[in-house]
C-alpha positions as protocol buffer text, in pm:
chain_id: "A"
residue {
  index: 1
  type: GLN
  ca { x: 1579 y: 1361 z: 138 }
}
residue {
  index: 2
  type: LEU
  ca { x: 1418 y: 1397 z: -202 }
}
residue {
  index: 3
  type: GLN
  ca { x: 1430 y: 1690 z: -437 }
}
residue {
  index: 4
  type: ALA
  ca { x: 1204 y: 1720 z: -737 }
}
residue {
  index: 5
  type: SER
  ca { x: 1301 y: 1943 z: -1036 }
}
residue {
  index: 6
  type: GLY
  ca { x: 1233 y: 1997 z: -1402 }
}
residue {
  index: 7
  type: GLY
  ca { x: 887 y: 2157 z: -1383 }
}
residue {
  index: 8
  type: GLY
  ca { x: 789 y: 2443 z: -1597 }
}
residue {
  index: 9
  type: SER
  ca { x: 545 y: 2582 z: -1853 }
}
residue {
  index: 10
  type: VAL
  ca { x: 499 y: 2397 z: -2180 }
}
residue {
  index: 11
  type: GLN
  ca { x: 235 y: 2396 z: -2459 }
}
residue {
  index: 12
  type: ALA
  ca { x: -6 y: 2112 z: -2502 }
}
residue {
  index: 13
  type: GLY
  ca { x: 160 y: 1828 z: -2699 }
}
residue {
  index: 14
  type: GLY
  ca { x: 502 y: 1911 z: -2569 }
}
residue {
  index: 15
  type: PRO
  ca { x: 745 y: 1708 z: -2349 }
}
residue {
  index: 16
  type: LEU
  ca { x: 894 y: 1766 z: -2017 }
}
residue {
  index: 17
  type: ARG
  ca { x: 1118 y: 1553 z: -1797 }
}
residue {
  index: 18
  type: LEU
  ca { x: 1105 y: 1570 z: -1418 }
}
residue {
  index: 19
  type: SER
  ca { x: 1391 y: 1448 z: -1198 }
}
residue {
  index: 20
  type: CYS
  ca { x: 1386 y: 1327 z: -841 }
}
residue {
  index: 21
  type: ALA
  ca { x: 1724 y: 1333 z: -677 }
}
residue {
  index: 22
  type: ALA
  ca { x: 1776 y: 1147 z: -349 }
}
residue {
  index: 23
  type: SER
  ca { x: 2047 y: 1171 z: -86 }
}
residue {
  index: 24
  type: GLY
  ca { x: 2155 y: 862 z: 104 }
}
residue {
  index: 25
  type: ARG
  ca { x: 2341 y: 541 z: 23 }
}
residue {
  index: 26
  type: THR
  ca { x: 2036 y: 310 z: 28 }
}
residue {
  index: 27
  type: PHE
  ca { x: 1835 y: 470 z: -250 }
}
residue {
  index: 28
  type: SER
  ca { x: 1855 y: 156 z: -460 }
}
residue {
  index: 29
  type: SER
  ca { x: 1653 y: -29 z: -199 }
}
residue {
  index: 30
  type: TYR
  ca { x: 1358 y: 219 z: -217 }
}
residue {
  index: 31
  type: ALA
  ca { x: 1049 y: 211 z: -439 }
}
residue {
  index: 32
  type: VAL
  ca { x: 968 y: 553 z: -582 }
}
residue {
  index: 33
  type: GLY
  ca { x: 647 y: 707 z: -692 }
}
residue {
  index: 34
  type: TRP
  ca { x: 530 y: 1022 z: -862 }
}
residue {
  index: 35
  type: PHE
  ca { x: 209 y: 1194 z: -753 }
}
residue {
  index: 36
  type: ARG
  ca { x: 50 y: 1516 z: -857 }
}
residue {
  index: 37
  type: GLN
  ca { x: -196 y: 1763 z: -716 }
}
residue {
  index: 38
  type: ALA
  ca { x: -402 y: 2001 z: -929 }
}
residue {
  index: 39
  type: PRO
  ca { x: -553 y: 2312 z: -777 }
}
residue {
  index: 40
  type: GLY
  ca { x: -861 y: 2224 z: -581 }
}
residue {
  index: 41
  type: LYS
  ca { x: -811 y: 1855 z: -626 }
}
residue {
  index: 42
  type: GLU
  ca { x: -683 y: 1562 z: -421 }
}
residue {
  index: 43
  type: ARG
  ca { x: -333 y: 1439 z: -476 }
}
residue {
  index: 44
  type: GLU
  ca { x: -331 y: 1149 z: -712 }
}
residue {
  index: 45
  type: PHE
  ca { x: -95 y: 871 z: -822 }
}
residue {
  index: 46
  type: VAL
  ca { x: 90 y: 911 z: -1151 }
}
residue {
  index: 47
  type: ALA
  ca { x: 355 y: 644 z: -1165 }
}
residue {
  index: 48
  type: ALA
  ca { x: 565 y: 414 z: -955 }
}
residue {
  index: 49
  type: ILE
  ca { x: 885 y: 211 z: -1003 }
}
residue {
  index: 50
  type: THR
  ca { x: 1043 y: -68 z: -807 }
}
residue {
  index: 51
  type: SER
  ca { x: 1377 y: -39 z: -635 }
}
residue {
  index: 52
  type: SER
  ca { x: 1566 y: -213 z: -920 }
}
residue {
  index: 53
  type: GLY
  ca { x: 1358 y: -40 z: -1188 }
}
residue {
  index: 54
  type: SER
  ca { x: 1241 y: -374 z: -1324 }
}
residue {
  index: 55
  type: ARG
  ca { x: 867 y: -299 z: -1282 }
}
residue {
  index: 56
  type: THR
  ca { x: 658 y: 12 z: -1328 }
}
residue {
  index: 57
  type: GLN
  ca { x: 296 y: 119 z: -1274 }
}
residue {
  index: 58
  type: TYR
  ca { x: 103 y: 404 z: -1429 }
}
residue {
  index: 59
  type: ALA
  ca { x: -224 y: 580 z: -1376 }
}
residue {
  index: 60
  type: ASP
  ca { x: -465 y: 520 z: -1659 }
}
residue {
  index: 61
  type: SER
  ca { x: -466 y: 895 z: -1743 }
}
residue {
  index: 62
  type: VAL
  ca { x: -87 y: 894 z: -1824 }
}
residue {
  index: 63
  type: GLN
  ca { x: -37 y: 539 z: -1953 }
}
residue {
  index: 64
  type: GLY
  ca { x: 138 y: 556 z: -2288 }
}
residue {
  index: 65
  type: ARG
  ca { x: 240 y: 919 z: -2243 }
}
residue {
  index: 66
  type: PHE
  ca { x: 455 y: 920 z: -1937 }
}
residue {
  index: 67
  type: THR
  ca { x: 758 y: 692 z: -1863 }
}
residue {
  index: 68
  type: ILE
  ca { x: 917 y: 652 z: -1516 }
}
residue {
  index: 69
  type: SER
  ca { x: 1280 y: 528 z: -1494 }
}
residue {
  index: 70
  type: ARG
  ca { x: 1563 y: 541 z: -1257 }
}
residue {
  index: 71
  type: ALA
  ca { x: 1938 y: 556 z: -1242 }
}
residue {
  index: 72
  type: ASN
  ca { x: 2043 y: 416 z: -903 }
}
residue {
  index: 73
  type: ALA
  ca { x: 2410 y: 504 z: -959 }
}
residue {
  index: 74
  type: LYS
  ca { x: 2295 y: 869 z: -972 }
}
residue {
  index: 75
  type: ASN
  ca { x: 2033 y: 834 z: -704 }
}
residue {
  index: 76
  type: THR
  ca { x: 1781 y: 976 z: -942 }
}
residue {
  index: 77
  type: VAL
  ca { x: 1435 y: 880 z: -1068 }
}
residue {
  index: 78
  type: TYR
  ca { x: 1296 y: 1049 z: -1380 }
}
residue {
  index: 79
  type: LEU
  ca { x: 948 y: 1107 z: -1517 }
}
residue {
  index: 80
  type: GLN
  ca { x: 946 y: 1161 z: -1892 }
}
residue {
  index: 81
  type: MET
  ca { x: 624 y: 1328 z: -1990 }
}
residue {
  index: 82
  type: ASN
  ca { x: 520 y: 1339 z: -2351 }
}
residue {
  index: 83
  type: ASP
  ca { x: 215 y: 1465 z: -2530 }
}
residue {
  index: 84
  type: LEU
  ca { x: 124 y: 1680 z: -2235 }
}
residue {
  index: 85
  type: LYS
  ca { x: -231 y: 1798 z: -2190 }
}
residue {
  index: 86
  type: PRO
  ca { x: -378 y: 2097 z: -2001 }
}
residue {
  index: 87
  type: GLU
  ca { x: -530 y: 1854 z: -1750 }
}
residue {
  index: 88
  type: ASP
  ca { x: -170 y: 1743 z: -1660 }
}
residue {
  index: 89
  type: THR
  ca { x: -123 y: 2086 z: -1498 }
}
residue {
  index: 90
  type: ALA
  ca { x: -36 y: 2019 z: -1137 }
}
residue {
  index: 91
  type: VAL
  ca { x: 235 y: 2021 z: -869 }
}
residue {
  index: 92
  type: TYR
  ca { x: 422 y: 1699 z: -912 }
}
residue {
  index: 93
  type: TYR
  ca { x: 573 y: 1522 z: -606 }
}
residue {
  index: 94
  type: CYS
  ca { x: 816 y: 1232 z: -589 }
}
residue {
  index: 95
  type: ALA
  ca { x: 804 y: 1001 z: -289 }
}
residue {
  index: 96
  type: ALA
  ca { x: 1000 y: 701 z: -172 }
}
residue {
  index: 97
  type: CYS
  ca { x: 945 y: 410 z: 53 }
}
residue {
  index: 98
  type: ALA
  ca { x: 1161 y: 113 z: 156 }
}
residue {
  index: 99
  type: SER
  ca { x: 1084 y: -177 z: -80 }
}
residue {
  index: 100
  type: ARG
  ca { x: 872 y: -448 z: 98 }
}
residue {
  index: 101
  type: PHE
  ca { x: 1016 y: -716 z: -125 }
}
residue {
  index: 102
  type: SER
  ca { x: 1176 y: -770 z: -468 }
}
residue {
  index: 103
  type: GLY
  ca { x: 960 y: -628 z: -737 }
}
residue {
  index: 104
  type: TRP
  ca { x: 730 y: -429 z: -511 }
}
residue {
  index: 105
  type: ALA
  ca { x: 595 y: -81 z: -581 }
}
residue {
  index: 106
  type: THR
  ca { x: 269 y: 81 z: -481 }
}
residue {
  index: 107
  type: ARG
  ca { x: 26 y: 347 z: -601 }
}
residue {
  index: 108
  type: ASP
  ca { x: -92 y: 404 z: -241 }
}
residue {
  index: 109
  type: GLN
  ca { x: 50 y: 745 z: -129 }
}
residue {
  index: 110
  type: TYR
  ca { x: 11 y: 649 z: 231 }
}
residue {
  index: 111
  type: GLU
  ca { x: 272 y: 377 z: 186 }
}
residue {
  index: 112
  type: TYR
  ca { x: 539 y: 637 z: 109 }
}
residue {
  index: 113
  type: ASP
  ca { x: 758 y: 764 z: 391 }
}
residue {
  index: 114
  type: TYR
  ca { x: 960 y: 1042 z: 223 }
}
residue {
  index: 115
  type: TRP
  ca { x: 842 y: 1318 z: 0 }
}
residue {
  index: 116
  type: GLY
  ca { x: 1001 y: 1586 z: -213 }
}
residue {
  index: 117
  type: GLN
  ca { x: 898 y: 1946 z: -213 }
}
residue {
  index: 118
  type: GLY
  ca { x: 709 y: 1934 z: -548 }
}
residue {
  index: 119
  type: THR
  ca { x: 764 y: 2097 z: -883 }
}
residue {
  index: 120
  type: LEU
  ca { x: 494 y: 2286 z: -1079 }
}
residue {
  index: 121
  type: VAL
  ca { x: 401 y: 2175 z: -1426 }
}
residue {
  index: 122
  type: THR
  ca { x: 181 y: 2407 z: -1633 }
}
residue {
  index: 123
  type: VAL
  ca { x: 44 y: 2301 z: -1966 }
}
residue {
  index: 124
  type: SER
  ca { x: -120 y: 2562 z: -2181 }
}
residue {
  index: 125
  type: SER
  ca { x: -361 y: 2489 z: -2466 }
}
């Protein structure tokens, strides 16, 4: 079970950190991704991290502004979002899937088996 939190309203240029807390003892063997869905748009990939945290992937639109990380001892994955823009406004979801092999992560949402409930991020100009 995944629970996303940390969303809220922020002005453009500001930071926000999202958290994804997981229950279960095998979290450290799961790759985790963040996705977002803006009103009237399809859900899109934001960032992903391997089970160990050694490798990460980012969408071009957030590269250099967002950082995904994880603390397996706390069963938590974070998404640090800096220099937020109005176009980052969306409901953000975290998702997890069993790692296929060491160093594996994916930006394909259909590969993910478990999803959190979403947290709303609103960026005003």
